[in-house]
CSV table of C-alpha atoms and ligand atoms in Angstrom, one decimal:
chain,number,residue,atom,x,y,z
A,135,MET,CA,20.2,13.4,3.6
A,136,THR,CA,16.2,13.7,3.8
A,137,VAL,CA,13.4,11.7,2.7
A,138,LYS,CA,11.1,12.2,-0.1
A,139,LEU,CA,7.5,11.7,0.6
A,140,SER,CA,4.6,12.3,-1.9
A,141,LYS,CA,0.8,13.5,-1.0
A,142,THR,CA,-1.9,11.3,-1.6
A,143,SER,CA,-4.7,13.5,-2.6
A,144,LYS,CA,-7.3,11.3,-2.7
A,145,LEU,CA,-6.7,11.2,1.0
A,146,ASP,CA,-6.6,14.4,2.1
A,147,GLY,CA,-3.5,15.0,2.0
A,148,ILE,CA,-1.6,12.8,4.0
A,149,MET,CA,1.7,11.8,3.3
A,150,SER,CA,3.2,8.5,1.8
A,151,TRP,CA,6.4,6.9,0.9
A,152,SER,CA,6.0,5.3,-2.0
A,153,LEU,CA,7.9,3.0,-4.6
A,154,ASN,CA,7.3,2.8,-8.6
A,155,ALA,CA,4.3,0.3,-9.0
A,156,LEU,CA,4.6,-3.3,-10.8
A,157,ASP,CA,8.5,-2.7,-10.4
A,158,THR,CA,8.1,-3.6,-6.4
A,159,CYS,CA,5.3,-5.6,-6.9
A,160,GLN,CA,6.0,-9.4,-6.8
A,161,GLY,CA,2.3,-10.1,-5.5
A,162,SER,CA,1.2,-8.5,-8.6
A,163,ILE,CA,1.5,-11.5,-10.3
A,164,ASP,CA,-1.1,-14.1,-10.2
A,165,SER,CA,0.8,-17.5,-9.9
A,166,LYS,CA,-1.3,-19.9,-11.9
A,167,THR,CA,-1.5,-17.7,-14.9
A,168,GLY,CA,1.8,-15.8,-14.9
A,169,GLY,CA,0.1,-12.5,-16.0
A,170,LEU,CA,-1.0,-9.8,-13.4
A,171,VAL,CA,-4.3,-10.3,-11.2
A,172,ASP,CA,-6.9,-8.3,-11.9
A,173,ALA,CA,-6.6,-5.4,-9.6
A,174,CYS,CA,-3.1,-4.8,-10.9
A,175,LYS,CA,-4.3,-4.8,-14.7
A,176,GLY,CA,-6.7,-1.9,-13.2
A,177,CYS,CA,-3.8,-0.4,-11.3
A,178,TYR,CA,-4.2,3.4,-10.7
A,179,ALA,CA,-0.4,3.9,-10.2
A,180,THR,CA,0.9,2.9,-14.1
A,181,THR,CA,-1.4,5.1,-15.5
A,182,GLY,CA,-2.2,8.9,-15.7
A,183,ASN,CA,0.0,11.6,-13.5
A,184,TYR,CA,2.4,8.6,-12.0
A,185,ARG,CA,3.8,7.9,-15.8
A,186,PHE,CA,5.3,11.3,-15.0
A,187,SER,CA,9.0,11.2,-14.5
A,188,ASN,CA,8.3,13.7,-12.0
A,189,VAL,CA,6.8,11.6,-10.2
A,190,LYS,CA,8.3,8.1,-11.2
A,191,ALA,CA,11.9,9.9,-10.0
A,192,PRO,CA,10.8,10.4,-6.0
A,193,ARG,CA,10.0,6.5,-5.8
A,194,GLU,CA,13.2,5.2,-8.0
A,195,PHE,CA,15.4,7.8,-5.4
A,196,ASN,CA,13.5,5.5,-2.4
A,197,LYS,CA,14.6,2.2,-4.1
A,198,ARG,CA,17.9,2.7,-3.6
A,199,ASP,CA,17.3,5.6,-0.1
A,200,TRP,CA,15.7,2.8,2.3
A,201,ILE,CA,18.8,1.2,2.4
A,202,ARG,CA,21.2,3.2,3.7
A,203,ASP,CA,22.0,3.6,8.1
A,204,ASP,CA,20.0,6.4,9.2
A,205,TRP,CA,17.2,5.8,6.6
A,206,VAL,CA,14.8,5.1,9.8
A,207,SER,CA,15.8,7.6,12.2
A,208,ASP,CA,15.0,10.5,8.6
A,209,MET,CA,11.3,9.4,8.7
A,210,VAL,CA,11.2,9.2,12.4
A,211,GLN,CA,11.9,12.5,12.1
A,212,ALA,CA,10.0,13.6,8.3
A,213,LEU,CA,6.7,12.2,11.1
A,214,ASP,CA,7.4,14.1,14.0
A,215,SER,CA,4.3,16.2,13.0
A,216,SER,CA,2.0,13.3,10.8
A,217,ARG,CA,-0.7,12.1,12.9
A,218,TYR,CA,-1.8,9.7,9.6
A,219,PHE,CA,0.9,8.2,7.5
A,220,ARG,CA,0.7,5.4,4.7
A,221,TRP,CA,2.9,3.3,3.3
A,222,PHE,CA,2.7,2.5,-0.5
A,223,ASP,CA,0.5,5.5,-1.9
A,224,SER,CA,2.4,2.9,-5.3
A,225,GLY,CA,4.3,0.0,-4.9
A,226,ASP,CA,5.0,-2.5,-2.6
A,227,MET,CA,7.6,-3.8,0.3
A,228,TYR,CA,9.5,-5.8,-2.4
A,229,SER,CA,11.6,-6.8,0.6
A,230,VAL,CA,12.2,-8.1,4.0
A,231,ASP,CA,15.0,-5.6,4.9
A,232,LEU,CA,12.5,-2.7,3.8
A,233,ALA,CA,9.9,-4.4,6.0
A,234,GLU,CA,12.3,-5.1,9.0
A,235,LYS,CA,12.8,-1.1,8.8
A,236,ILE,CA,9.5,0.3,8.2
A,237,TYR,CA,8.8,-2.0,11.4
A,238,GLN,CA,11.6,0.2,13.1
A,239,VAL,CA,10.2,3.4,11.8
A,240,MET,CA,7.0,2.3,13.3
A,241,THR,CA,7.8,1.6,16.6
A,242,LEU,CA,9.3,4.9,17.2
A,243,THR,CA,6.7,6.9,15.9
A,244,PRO,CA,3.4,5.1,18.1
A,245,TRP,CA,1.9,9.4,17.2
A,246,VAL,CA,1.6,8.2,14.2
A,247,LYS,CA,-1.5,5.9,12.8
A,248,HIS,CA,0.1,3.7,10.1
A,249,TRP,CA,-2.2,2.3,7.3
A,250,ILE,CA,0.2,-0.1,4.8
A,251,PRO,CA,-1.8,-2.4,2.3
A,252,THR,CA,0.1,-5.1,0.8
A,253,ARG,CA,0.1,-8.4,-1.1
A,254,MET,CA,3.4,-9.5,-0.1
A,255,GLU,CA,1.2,-12.1,2.4
A,256,LYS,CA,1.2,-14.1,-0.1
A,257,PHE,CA,5.2,-14.9,0.7
A,258,PRO,CA,5.9,-17.1,3.6
A,259,LYS,CA,9.2,-15.1,4.4
A,260,TYR,CA,6.7,-12.1,5.2
A,261,LYS,CA,4.9,-13.8,7.8
A,262,ALA,CA,6.7,-12.7,10.9
A,263,ILE,CA,7.6,-9.9,10.4
A,264,ILE,CA,3.6,-8.5,9.1
A,265,ALA,CA,2.5,-10.1,12.1
A,266,LYS,CA,5.1,-8.4,14.3
A,267,MET,CA,3.7,-5.4,12.0
A,268,ARG,CA,0.2,-6.2,13.0
A,269,ALA,CA,0.9,-6.5,17.1
A,270,LEU,CA,1.1,-2.8,16.8
A,271,ASP,CA,-1.4,-0.8,18.1
A,272,ASN,CA,-1.2,2.3,15.9
A,273,VAL,CA,-0.2,-0.3,12.6
A,274,SER,CA,-3.3,-1.6,10.1
A,275,VAL,CA,-1.7,-3.4,7.8
A,276,ARG,CA,-4.5,-4.9,4.9
A,277,PHE,CA,-4.2,-7.2,2.5
A,278,SER,CA,-5.6,-6.4,-1.1
A,279,SER,CA,-7.8,-8.5,-2.5
A,280,ASP,CA,-6.6,-9.6,-6.1
A,281,SER,CA,-10.8,-8.9,-7.0
A,282,VAL,CA,-12.0,-6.1,-9.3
A,283,THR,CA,-15.9,-7.3,-8.3
A,284,GLY,CA,-15.6,-7.2,-4.5
A,285,GLU,CA,-14.6,-11.0,-4.2
A,286,TYR,CA,-12.9,-11.2,-1.2
A,287,GLU,CA,-11.7,-13.8,1.6
A,288,ASN,CA,-12.9,-13.3,5.0
A,289,GLY,CA,-10.3,-13.0,7.8
A,290,LEU,CA,-7.7,-12.8,5.2
A,291,HIS,CA,-7.9,-9.5,2.9
A,292,GLY,CA,-8.7,-6.0,4.4
A,293,SER,CA,-9.6,-4.1,1.1
A,294,VAL,CA,-11.4,-5.3,-1.9
A,295,ILE,CA,-12.3,-3.4,-5.4
A,296,ILE,CA,-15.4,-3.1,-6.1
A,297,PRO,CA,-17.3,-1.3,-9.6
A,298,THR,CA,-18.9,1.3,-8.4
A,299,SER,CA,-20.2,2.5,-4.5
A,300,ASN,CA,-23.4,1.1,-5.3
A,301,ASP,CA,-21.7,-2.3,-5.3
A,302,ILE,CA,-21.0,-2.5,-1.4
A,303,LYS,CA,-22.0,-5.6,0.6
A,304,ASP,CA,-22.5,-6.3,4.2
A,305,GLY,CA,-19.2,-6.8,5.8
A,306,MET,CA,-17.8,-3.6,3.9
A,307,THR,CA,-16.7,-0.4,4.9
A,308,LEU,CA,-16.6,2.4,1.8
A,309,CYS,CA,-12.7,3.8,2.3
A,310,ARG,CA,-11.8,6.5,4.8
A,311,ALA,CA,-10.9,4.1,7.9
A,312,CYS,CA,-8.5,2.7,6.4
A,313,TYR,CA,-5.8,3.0,9.7
A,314,ASP,CA,-9.0,2.1,11.8
A,315,LYS,CA,-7.5,-1.7,12.5
A,316,ASP,CA,-11.6,-2.4,14.4
A,317,VAL,CA,-12.6,-2.1,10.5
A,318,SER,CA,-12.2,-5.5,9.0
A,319,VAL,CA,-12.7,-4.9,5.0
A,320,ILE,CA,-12.2,-1.4,2.6
A,321,ALA,CA,-13.9,-1.1,-0.3
A,322,TYR,CA,-12.5,0.9,-3.0
A,323,PRO,CA,-14.9,1.9,-5.8
A,324,ALA,CA,-13.0,1.5,-8.9
A,325,HIS,CA,-12.2,4.3,-10.8
A,326,GLY,CA,-10.1,5.4,-14.5
A,327,LYS,CA,-10.8,3.7,-17.9
A,328,THR,CA,-8.2,1.1,-17.5
A,329,MET,CA,-10.2,-0.4,-14.4
A,330,ALA,CA,-13.5,-0.5,-16.2
A,331,LYS,CA,-12.6,-2.4,-18.8
A,332,VAL,CA,-11.3,-4.6,-16.5
A,333,ILE,CA,-13.6,-4.8,-14.7
A,334,ARG,CA,-15.8,-5.4,-18.0
A,335,ILE,CA,-14.0,-8.6,-19.0
A,336,ALA,CA,-13.8,-9.8,-15.3
A,337,LEU,CA,-17.6,-9.9,-15.1
A,338,ALA,CA,-17.9,-11.6,-18.3
A,339,ALA,CA,-15.9,-14.2,-17.2
B,666,SF4,S1,0.7,-4.5,-6.0
B,666,SF4,FE1,-0.9,-2.2,-5.6
B,666,SF4,S2,0.7,-0.7,-6.6
B,666,SF4,FE2,1.1,-3.0,-6.9
B,666,SF4,S3,0.6,-3.4,-9.4
B,666,SF4,FE3,-0.8,-3.4,-7.9
B,666,SF4,S4,-2.1,-2.0,-7.2
B,666,SF4,FE4,-1.1,-1.1,-8.3
C-alpha cells in the first residue's frame, strides 16, 4: 500500500501528509468559551478547495491509514527523494500514537527537513513526544498562536497570523523560513474572506 501525500501549492509544491481540519484539531477549541479560537475560525482548510470531495477523501483515508504496521516504512520510502516535508497542511496530530509514528518517520529520514505546525502542545500528554521531535536536528515544531492580529507568547509560539504583511513586528519573520529552527516566530499574512471577517471582529473587540 502507498501513502497519500499532497502538494502545498503555497510552498512551491513541497509535499505534505494531511488530515481533515477541525475533525482532528482538538487544539482549535477555546477552553474558556468552548468555541473555535480566532485562527481556526478563519482556517483556510475549511473553505475553498478543501471542501471538495477529492481533497477531503485522501485526508479521510490518511486518518485510517496511519494505524497500519508498515505505515512508517512506507512514509520513509515516500520521502526518499524529498529534502523538505510539511506535516499537516491541514489537520493536526490528534493522537499520541500518531505523533509517535511521525517521530519515527522523522528519525528515519535525517535527509529531510520536517516542519510540523501544531496546537496540540495545549494538552500535557503531548509534551514528551513534542520534546523528542524538537531534539532532532532536522525537525522544526512550531506551536501556532491562536491570534489573527499578531499576538503571540514569546518563547512558546513559533507562528502567528497577521492581518497584512505591513503588520509585521520585531521578532517576526515573514513565511518561507518555517523549516529553520533558528527562526523563532513566523508571521503569516492572512488571506481569504472568512479570515478577513474574523480579523475585523477581533480588532474591534
Ligand atoms: S488547527 Fe490548523 S488546520 Fe486545524 S482548524 Fe485550526 S488552523 Fe485549521
